[in-house]
XYZ file of C-alpha atoms in Angstrom:
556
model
C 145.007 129.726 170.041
C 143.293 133.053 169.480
C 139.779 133.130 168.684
C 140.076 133.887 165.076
C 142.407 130.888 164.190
C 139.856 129.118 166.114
C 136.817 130.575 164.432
C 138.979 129.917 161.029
C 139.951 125.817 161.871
C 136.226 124.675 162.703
C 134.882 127.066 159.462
C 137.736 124.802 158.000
C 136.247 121.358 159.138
C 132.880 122.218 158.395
C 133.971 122.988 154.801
C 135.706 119.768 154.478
C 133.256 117.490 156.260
C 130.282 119.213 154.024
C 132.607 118.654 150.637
C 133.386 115.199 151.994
C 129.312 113.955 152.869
C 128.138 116.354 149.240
C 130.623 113.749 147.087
C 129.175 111.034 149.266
C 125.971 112.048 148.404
C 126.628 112.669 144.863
C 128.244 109.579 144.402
C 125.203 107.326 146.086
C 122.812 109.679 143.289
C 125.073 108.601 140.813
C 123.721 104.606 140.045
C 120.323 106.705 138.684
C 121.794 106.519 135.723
C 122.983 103.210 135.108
C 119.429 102.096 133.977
C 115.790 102.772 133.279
C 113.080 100.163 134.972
C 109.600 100.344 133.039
C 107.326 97.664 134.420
C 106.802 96.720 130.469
C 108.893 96.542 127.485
C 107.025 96.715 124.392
C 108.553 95.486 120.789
C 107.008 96.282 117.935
C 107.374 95.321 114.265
C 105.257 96.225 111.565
C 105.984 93.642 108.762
C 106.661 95.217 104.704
C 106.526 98.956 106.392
C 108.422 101.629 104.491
C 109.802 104.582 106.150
C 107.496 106.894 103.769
C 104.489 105.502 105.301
C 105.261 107.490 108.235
C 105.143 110.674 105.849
C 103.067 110.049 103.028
C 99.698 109.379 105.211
C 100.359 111.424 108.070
C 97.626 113.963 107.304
C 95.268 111.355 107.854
C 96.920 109.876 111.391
C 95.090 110.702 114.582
C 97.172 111.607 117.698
C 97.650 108.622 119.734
C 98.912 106.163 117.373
C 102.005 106.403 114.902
C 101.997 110.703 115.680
C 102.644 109.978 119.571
C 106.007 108.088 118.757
C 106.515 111.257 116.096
C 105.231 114.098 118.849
C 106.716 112.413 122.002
C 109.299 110.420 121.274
C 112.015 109.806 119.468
C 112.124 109.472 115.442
C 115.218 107.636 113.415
C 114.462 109.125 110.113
C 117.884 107.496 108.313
C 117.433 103.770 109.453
C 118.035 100.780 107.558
C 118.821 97.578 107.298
C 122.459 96.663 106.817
C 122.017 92.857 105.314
C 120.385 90.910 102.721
C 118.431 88.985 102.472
C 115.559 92.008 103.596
C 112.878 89.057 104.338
C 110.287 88.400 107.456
C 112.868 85.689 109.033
C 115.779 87.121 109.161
C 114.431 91.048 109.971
C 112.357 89.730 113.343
C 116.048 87.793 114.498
C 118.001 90.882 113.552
C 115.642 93.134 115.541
C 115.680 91.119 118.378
C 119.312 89.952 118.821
C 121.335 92.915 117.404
C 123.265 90.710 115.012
C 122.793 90.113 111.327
C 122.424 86.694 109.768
C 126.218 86.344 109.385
C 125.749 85.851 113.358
C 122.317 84.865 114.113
C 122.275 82.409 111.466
C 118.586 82.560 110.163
C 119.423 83.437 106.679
C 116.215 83.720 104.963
C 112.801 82.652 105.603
C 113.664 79.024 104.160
C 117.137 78.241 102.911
C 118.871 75.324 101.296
C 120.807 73.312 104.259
C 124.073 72.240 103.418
C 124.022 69.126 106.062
C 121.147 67.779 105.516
C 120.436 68.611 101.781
C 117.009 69.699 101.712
C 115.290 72.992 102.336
C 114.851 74.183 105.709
C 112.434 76.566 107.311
C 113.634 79.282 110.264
C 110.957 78.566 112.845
C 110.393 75.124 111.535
C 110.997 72.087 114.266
C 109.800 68.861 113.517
C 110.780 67.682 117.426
C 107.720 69.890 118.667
C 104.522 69.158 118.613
C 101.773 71.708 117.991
C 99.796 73.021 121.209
C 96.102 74.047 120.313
C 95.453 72.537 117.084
C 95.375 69.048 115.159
C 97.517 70.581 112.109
C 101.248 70.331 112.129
C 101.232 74.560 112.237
C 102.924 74.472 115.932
C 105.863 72.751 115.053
C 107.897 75.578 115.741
C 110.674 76.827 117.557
C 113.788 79.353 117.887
C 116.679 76.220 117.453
C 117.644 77.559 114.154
C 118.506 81.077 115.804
C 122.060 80.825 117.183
C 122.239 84.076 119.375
C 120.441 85.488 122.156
C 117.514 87.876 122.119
C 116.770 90.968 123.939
C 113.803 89.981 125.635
C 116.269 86.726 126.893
C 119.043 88.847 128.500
C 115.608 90.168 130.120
C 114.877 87.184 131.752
C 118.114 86.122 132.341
C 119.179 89.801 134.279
C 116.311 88.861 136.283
C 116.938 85.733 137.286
C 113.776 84.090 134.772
C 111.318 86.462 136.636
C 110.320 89.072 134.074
C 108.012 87.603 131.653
C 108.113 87.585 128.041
C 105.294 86.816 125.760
C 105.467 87.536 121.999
C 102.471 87.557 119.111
C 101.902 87.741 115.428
C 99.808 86.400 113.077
C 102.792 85.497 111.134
C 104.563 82.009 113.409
C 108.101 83.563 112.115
C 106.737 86.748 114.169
C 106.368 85.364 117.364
C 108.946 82.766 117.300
C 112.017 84.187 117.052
C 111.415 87.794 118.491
C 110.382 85.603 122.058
C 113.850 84.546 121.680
C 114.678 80.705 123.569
C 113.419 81.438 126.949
C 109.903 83.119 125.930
C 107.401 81.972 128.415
C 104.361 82.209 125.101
C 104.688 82.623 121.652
C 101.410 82.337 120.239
C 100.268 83.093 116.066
C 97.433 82.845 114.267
C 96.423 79.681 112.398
C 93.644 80.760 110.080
C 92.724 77.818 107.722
C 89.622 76.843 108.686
C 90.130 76.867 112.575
C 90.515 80.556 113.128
C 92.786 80.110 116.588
C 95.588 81.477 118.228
C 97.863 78.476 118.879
C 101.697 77.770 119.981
C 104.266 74.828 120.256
C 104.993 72.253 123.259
C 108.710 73.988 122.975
C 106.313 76.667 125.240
C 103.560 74.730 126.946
C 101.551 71.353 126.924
C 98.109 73.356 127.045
C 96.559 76.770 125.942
C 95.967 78.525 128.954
C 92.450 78.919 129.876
C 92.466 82.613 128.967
C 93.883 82.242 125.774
C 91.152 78.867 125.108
C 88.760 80.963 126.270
C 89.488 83.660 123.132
C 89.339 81.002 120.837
C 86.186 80.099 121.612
C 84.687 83.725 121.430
C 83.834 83.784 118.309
C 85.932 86.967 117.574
C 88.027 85.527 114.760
C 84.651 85.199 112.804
C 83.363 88.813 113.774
C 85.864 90.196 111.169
C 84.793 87.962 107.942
C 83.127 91.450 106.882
C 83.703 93.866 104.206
C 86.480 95.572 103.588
C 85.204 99.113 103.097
C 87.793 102.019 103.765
C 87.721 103.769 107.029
C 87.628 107.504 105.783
C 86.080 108.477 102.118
C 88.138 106.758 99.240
C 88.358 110.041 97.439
C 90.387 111.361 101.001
C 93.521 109.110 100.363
C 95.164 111.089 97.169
C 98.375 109.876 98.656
C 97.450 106.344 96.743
C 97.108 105.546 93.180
C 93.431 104.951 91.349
C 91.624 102.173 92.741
C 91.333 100.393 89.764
C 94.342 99.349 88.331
C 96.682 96.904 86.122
C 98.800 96.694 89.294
C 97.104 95.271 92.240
C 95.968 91.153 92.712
C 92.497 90.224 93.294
C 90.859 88.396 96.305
C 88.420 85.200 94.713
C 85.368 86.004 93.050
C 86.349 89.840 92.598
C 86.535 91.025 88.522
C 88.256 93.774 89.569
C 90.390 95.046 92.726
C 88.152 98.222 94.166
C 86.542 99.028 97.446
C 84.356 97.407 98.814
C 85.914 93.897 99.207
C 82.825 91.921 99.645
C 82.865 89.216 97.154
C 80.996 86.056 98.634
C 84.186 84.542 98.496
C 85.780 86.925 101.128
C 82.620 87.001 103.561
C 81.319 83.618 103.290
C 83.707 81.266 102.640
C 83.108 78.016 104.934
C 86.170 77.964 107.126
C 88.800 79.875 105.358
C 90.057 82.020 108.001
C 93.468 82.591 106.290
C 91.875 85.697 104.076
C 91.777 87.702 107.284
C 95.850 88.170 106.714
C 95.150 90.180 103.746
C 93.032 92.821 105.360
C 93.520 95.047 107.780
C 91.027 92.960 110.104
C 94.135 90.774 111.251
C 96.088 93.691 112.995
C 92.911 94.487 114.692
C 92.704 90.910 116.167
C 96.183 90.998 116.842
C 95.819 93.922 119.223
C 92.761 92.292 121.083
C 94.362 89.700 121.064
C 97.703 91.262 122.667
C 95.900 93.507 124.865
C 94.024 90.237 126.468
C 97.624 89.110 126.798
C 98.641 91.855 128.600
C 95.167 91.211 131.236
C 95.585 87.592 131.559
C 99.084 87.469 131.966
C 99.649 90.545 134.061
C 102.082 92.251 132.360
C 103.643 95.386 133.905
C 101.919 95.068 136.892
C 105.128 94.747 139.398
C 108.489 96.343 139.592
C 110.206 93.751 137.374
C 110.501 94.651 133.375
C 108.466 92.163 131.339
C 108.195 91.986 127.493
C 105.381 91.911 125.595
C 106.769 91.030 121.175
C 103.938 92.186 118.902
C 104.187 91.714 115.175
C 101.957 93.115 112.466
C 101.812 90.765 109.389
C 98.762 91.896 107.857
C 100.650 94.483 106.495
C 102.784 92.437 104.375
C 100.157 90.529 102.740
C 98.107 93.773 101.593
C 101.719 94.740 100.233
C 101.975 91.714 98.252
C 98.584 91.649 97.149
C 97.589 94.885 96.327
C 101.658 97.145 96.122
C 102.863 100.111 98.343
C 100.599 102.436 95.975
C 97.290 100.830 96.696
C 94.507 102.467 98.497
C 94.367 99.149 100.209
C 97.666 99.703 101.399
C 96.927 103.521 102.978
C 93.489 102.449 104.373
C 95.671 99.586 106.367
C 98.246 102.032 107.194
C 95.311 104.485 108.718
C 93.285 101.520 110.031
C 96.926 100.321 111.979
C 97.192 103.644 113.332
C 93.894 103.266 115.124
C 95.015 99.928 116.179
C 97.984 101.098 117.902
C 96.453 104.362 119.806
C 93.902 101.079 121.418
C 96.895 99.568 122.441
C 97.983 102.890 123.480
C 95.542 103.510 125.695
C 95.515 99.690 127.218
C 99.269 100.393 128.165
C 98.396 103.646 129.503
C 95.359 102.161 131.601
C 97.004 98.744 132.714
C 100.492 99.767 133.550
C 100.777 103.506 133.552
C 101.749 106.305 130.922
C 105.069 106.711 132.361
C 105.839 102.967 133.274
C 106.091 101.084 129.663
C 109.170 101.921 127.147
C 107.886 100.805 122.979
C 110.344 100.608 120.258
C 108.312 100.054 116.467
C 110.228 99.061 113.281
C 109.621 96.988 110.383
C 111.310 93.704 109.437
C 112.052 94.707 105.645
C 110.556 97.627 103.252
C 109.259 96.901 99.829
C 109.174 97.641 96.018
C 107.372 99.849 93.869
C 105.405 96.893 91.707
C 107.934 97.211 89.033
C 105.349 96.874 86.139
C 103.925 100.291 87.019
C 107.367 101.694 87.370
C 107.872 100.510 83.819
C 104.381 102.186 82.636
C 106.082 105.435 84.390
C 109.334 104.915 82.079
C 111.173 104.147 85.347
C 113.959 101.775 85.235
C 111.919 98.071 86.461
C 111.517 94.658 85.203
C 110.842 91.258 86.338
C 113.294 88.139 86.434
C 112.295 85.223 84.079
C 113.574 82.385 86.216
C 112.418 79.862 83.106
C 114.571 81.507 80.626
C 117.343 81.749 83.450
C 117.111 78.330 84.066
C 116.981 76.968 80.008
C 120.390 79.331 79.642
C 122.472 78.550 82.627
C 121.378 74.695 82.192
C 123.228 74.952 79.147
C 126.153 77.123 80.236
C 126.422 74.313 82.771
C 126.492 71.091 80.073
C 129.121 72.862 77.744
C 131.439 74.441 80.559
C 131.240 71.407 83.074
C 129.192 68.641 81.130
C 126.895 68.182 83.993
C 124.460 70.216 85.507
C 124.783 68.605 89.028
C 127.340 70.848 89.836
C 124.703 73.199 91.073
C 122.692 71.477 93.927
C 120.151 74.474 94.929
C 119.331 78.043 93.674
C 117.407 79.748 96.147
C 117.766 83.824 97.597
C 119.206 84.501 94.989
C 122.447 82.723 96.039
C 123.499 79.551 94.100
C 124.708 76.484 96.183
C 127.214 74.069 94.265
C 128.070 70.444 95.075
C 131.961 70.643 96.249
C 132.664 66.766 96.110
C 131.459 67.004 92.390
C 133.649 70.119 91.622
C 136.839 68.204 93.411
C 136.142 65.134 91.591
C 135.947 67.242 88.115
C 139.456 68.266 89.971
C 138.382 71.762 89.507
C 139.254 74.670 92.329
C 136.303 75.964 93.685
C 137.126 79.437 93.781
C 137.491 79.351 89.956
C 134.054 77.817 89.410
C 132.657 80.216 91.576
C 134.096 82.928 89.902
C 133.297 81.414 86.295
C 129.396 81.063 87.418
C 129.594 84.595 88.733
C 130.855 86.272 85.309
C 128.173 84.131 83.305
C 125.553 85.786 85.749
C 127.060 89.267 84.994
C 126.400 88.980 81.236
C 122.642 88.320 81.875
C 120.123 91.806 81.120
C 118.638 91.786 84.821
C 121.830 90.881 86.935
C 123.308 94.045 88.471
C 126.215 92.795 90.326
C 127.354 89.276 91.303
C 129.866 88.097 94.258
C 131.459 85.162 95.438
C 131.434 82.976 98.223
C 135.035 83.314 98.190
C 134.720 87.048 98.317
C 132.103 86.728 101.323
C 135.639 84.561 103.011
C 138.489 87.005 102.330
C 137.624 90.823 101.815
C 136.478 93.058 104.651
C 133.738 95.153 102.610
C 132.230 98.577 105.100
C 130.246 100.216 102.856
C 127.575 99.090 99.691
C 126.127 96.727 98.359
C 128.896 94.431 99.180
C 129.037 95.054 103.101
C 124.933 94.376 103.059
C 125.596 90.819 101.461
C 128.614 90.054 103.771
C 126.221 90.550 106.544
C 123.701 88.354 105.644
C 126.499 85.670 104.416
C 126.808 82.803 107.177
C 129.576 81.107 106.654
C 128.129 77.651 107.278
C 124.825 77.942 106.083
C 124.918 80.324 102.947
C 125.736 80.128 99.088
C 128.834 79.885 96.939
C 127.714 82.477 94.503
C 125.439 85.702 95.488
C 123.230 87.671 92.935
C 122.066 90.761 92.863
C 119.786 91.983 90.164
C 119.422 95.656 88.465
C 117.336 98.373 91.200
C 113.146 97.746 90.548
C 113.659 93.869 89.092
C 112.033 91.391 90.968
C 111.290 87.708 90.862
C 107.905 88.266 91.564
C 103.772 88.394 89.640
C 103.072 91.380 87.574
C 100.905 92.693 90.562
C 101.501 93.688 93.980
C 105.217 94.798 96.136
C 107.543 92.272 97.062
C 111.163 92.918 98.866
C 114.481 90.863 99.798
C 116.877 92.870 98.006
C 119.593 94.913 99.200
C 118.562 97.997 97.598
C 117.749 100.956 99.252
C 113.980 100.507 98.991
C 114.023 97.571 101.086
C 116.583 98.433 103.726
C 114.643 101.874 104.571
C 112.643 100.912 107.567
C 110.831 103.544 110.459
C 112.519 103.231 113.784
C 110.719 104.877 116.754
C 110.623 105.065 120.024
C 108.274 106.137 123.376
C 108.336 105.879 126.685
C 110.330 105.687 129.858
C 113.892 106.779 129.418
C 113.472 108.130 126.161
C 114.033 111.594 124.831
C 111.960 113.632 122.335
C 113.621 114.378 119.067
C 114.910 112.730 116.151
C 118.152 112.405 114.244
C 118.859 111.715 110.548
C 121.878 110.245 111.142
C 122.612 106.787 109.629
C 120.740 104.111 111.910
C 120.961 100.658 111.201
C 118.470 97.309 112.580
C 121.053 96.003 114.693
C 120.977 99.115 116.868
C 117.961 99.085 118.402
C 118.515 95.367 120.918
C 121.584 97.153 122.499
C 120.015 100.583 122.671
C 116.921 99.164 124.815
C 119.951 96.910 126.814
C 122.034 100.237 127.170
C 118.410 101.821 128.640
C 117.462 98.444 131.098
C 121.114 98.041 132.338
C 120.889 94.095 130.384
C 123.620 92.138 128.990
C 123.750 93.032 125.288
C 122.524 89.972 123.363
C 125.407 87.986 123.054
C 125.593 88.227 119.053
C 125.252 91.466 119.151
C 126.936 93.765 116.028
C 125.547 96.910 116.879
C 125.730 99.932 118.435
C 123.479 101.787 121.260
C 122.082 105.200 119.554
C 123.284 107.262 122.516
C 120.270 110.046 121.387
C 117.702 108.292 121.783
C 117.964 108.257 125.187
C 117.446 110.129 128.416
C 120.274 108.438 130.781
C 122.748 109.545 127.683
């Protein structure tokens, strides 16, 4: 062999051997982006929050709260929910498992039960026993909820060692987002103990840490005024202060800053008023952020998940309407709130170690008696006069009214042993109640349980109520009524519909192993449990409807 060929068969092996150890190498880099690992997972949901909160007070948000999801991370500008009933309940199980309440099964916040004929409550769990208080407030837990969560394929990827702890002031809030294998759930029970408590379905005891909260007094540090955090001439975003369209907190004779009434302040032992003020997110971050110390959260290389819900928010809604100033000076106070929690997550696990996801669990109405002053279409559902008509549909078309056992979210339950001994078919009563419910003013639209069975509906109105219809547990006839008509007082926002105003929710994200940007393409709730599984390499929850948003994140 001359030298050359030589030369040229070892240049030859070298080539090959380097190729051969390069793909080796490539492939052994190539599991880097089957997953992200933060030490902490971070779910939040900020009850009653409209997307347009995000944009209507962002001139007066500081840097670190809502503005570093917006400046840092990643903004779903089209999201929504895709079901109805749009209420606390079902929004904190449809975050949390993926699915819709076709799957999940918690259908409203209470709903009529078909098996045991009386009304039933989603967290509600008379086998518990309440941990923390006297009352019957902890008798709670997730049985209702038929699916998995995301924080549970958590635990269950790690083999029950990743911790999840979940908080609201709202029980709902906590309960279900913890999902069944939460190691705390813990809500506020105001009344006139002022305590963070939980259910035996988590623990015999408070822990000492969480006793030793309680009994700091700083429940009772925020019975103070309401007075707004910047000047109340700054929020022009917001409608006058004093108006026909806002509720009134006891002893006030009008609804204006400051909120001070002796009432309010002074009340002996009513700790519940601390809901409707922006005071109870503030104590919800302390306590979350004492959570987070006491229960060392983040602090190894195994994802735990910390489930904070914001209720306050809804109760201002309701009180007060999305186009209060009481509603922007929560808004601005919340955004403080969060850049504290911010910076707790930044000093106790590390900027770059925690992923957060924020969204709401429904939006809300314009209070429809303004929208009427503005010549906008809006009205209010008279349930008396509903009731007086349809009592007497019922006597003339059927004789007897007890063909209808239970009217409640806006779905009508009938009694099917009645209708069979009438020897009636049930489809055509159905469909008979539905068209007498289409001739009344308010109704927009009405469907059938028989629909809900037998048509495939992808888009409208329609596809939102098949989504939230669970075969077992919901109605035979389903109701819609005309955009900006409520059931609902002549002051303050209220929500459940399946119109756009309350299925257009903020979705954002920060963190580990997610990109900057945003997207206006159409986003919808049940997204977001197998985006963060698609990001932490986790089982999808296993009710799981939707799909991972592929740009939200960095792996994609």
């Amino acid at each position: 062999m001359s030298k050359v060929r030589f030369f040229l068969s070892v240049l030859l092996s070298l080539l090959f051997f380097y190729g051969t150890a390069q793909r080796k190498k490539e492939a052994v880099a190539a599991p880097s982006n089957l997953k992200t690992t933060p030490k902490l997972v971070v779910g939040i949901v900020v009850d009653q929050m409209r997307y347009d909160y995000l944009t209507r007070f962002s001139d007066h948000y500081g840097e670190d709260g809502f503005m570093r999801f917006i400046n840092e991370g990643f903004n779903c500008k089209n999201h929504h929910f895709n079901y109805a009933p749009t209420s606390t309940g079902p929004g904190h199980a449809s975050v949390y498992t993926g699915a819709t309440p076709a799957s999940h099964g918690i259908i409203g916040n209470d709903w009529y039960d078909k098996e045991t004929d009386a009304s039933v409550y989603c967290a509600g769990d008379p086998t518990q026993t309440s941990v923390g208080t006297t009352s019957d407030a902890g008798k709670m837990s997730p049985h209702r909820m038929n699916v998995t969560t995301l924080p549970d394929e958590l635990r269950l990827h790690t083999q029950m060692r990743g911790k999840t702890i979940a908080i609201s002031i709202k029980d709902r809030g906590a309960v279900l987002p913890g999902g069944h294998t939460a190691n705390a759930a813990y809500w506020f029970h105001g009344k006139d103990e002022g305590k963070w408590i939980s259910s035996s379905y988590y623990m015999e005891a408070l822990p000492k840490w969480v006793q030793d909260f309680n009994a700091s007094g700083k429940a009772g540090s925020y019975k103070k005024a309401w007075t707004t955090l910047k000047d109340l001439d700054a929020y022009v975003e917001s409608g006058p202060d004093n108006n026909a369209y806002e509720g009134l907190f006891e002893g006030e004779t009008a609804p204006v800053f400051p909120h001070s009434t002796t009432g309010l302040l002074n009340k002996e032992g009513d700790f519940d008023l601390l809901k409707t003020t922006p005071f109870g997110n503030s104590i919800l971050v302390d306590f979350s952020i004492a959570a987070m110390e006491n229960e060392g959260l983040g602090q190894d290389a195994i994802p735990d998940f910390l489930a904070i819900s914001f209720s306050s928010t809804d109760y201002v809604g309701h009180k007060f309407g999305v186009g209060s100033k009481e509603i922007q000076d929560t808004y601005v106070r919340l955004d403080r709130d969060l850049a504290r929690l911010f910076e707790a997550l930044d000093q106790s696990v590390g900027k770059d170690e925690y992923t957060v996801f924020l969204t709401s669990d429904h939006a809300a109405v314009e209070v429809p008696s303004y929208l009427m002053d503005q010549r906008v279409p809006a009205g209010y559902f008279d349930r008396k006069a509903v009731q007086r008509n349809f009592s007497e549909f019922l006597k003339y078309t059927y004789g007897t009214e007890d063909i209808v056992k239970n009217f409640s979210n806006y779905q009508l339950f009938l009694d099917h042993k009645i209708i069979e001994n009438l020897d009636l078919d049930i489809k055509d009563v159905q469909e008979t109640i539905a068209r007498e419910f289409l001739g009344y003013d308010f109704v927009d639209r009405v469907y059938t349980g028989h629909q809900m069975w037998t048509t495939n509906y992808t888009q409208g109105i329609p596809y939102i109520l098949q989504n939230g219809y669970h075969q077992k547990r919901s109605g035979d006839v389903l109701i819609v009524l005309k955009p900006g008509h409520v059931s609902y007082s002549k002051t303050g926002s209220t929500h459940g519909s399946p119109q756009i105003y309350d299925t257009h929710s903020p979705l954002l994200f920060y963190g580990k192993g997610i990109k900057k940007g945003s997207t206006v393409k159409r986003t919808e709730i049940p997204d977001i449990a197998p985006t963060m599984a698609t990001l932490l390499g986790v089982s999808f929850p296993n009710g799981t409807t939707g799909r991972p948003i592929p740009e939200v994140l960095e792996q994609e």
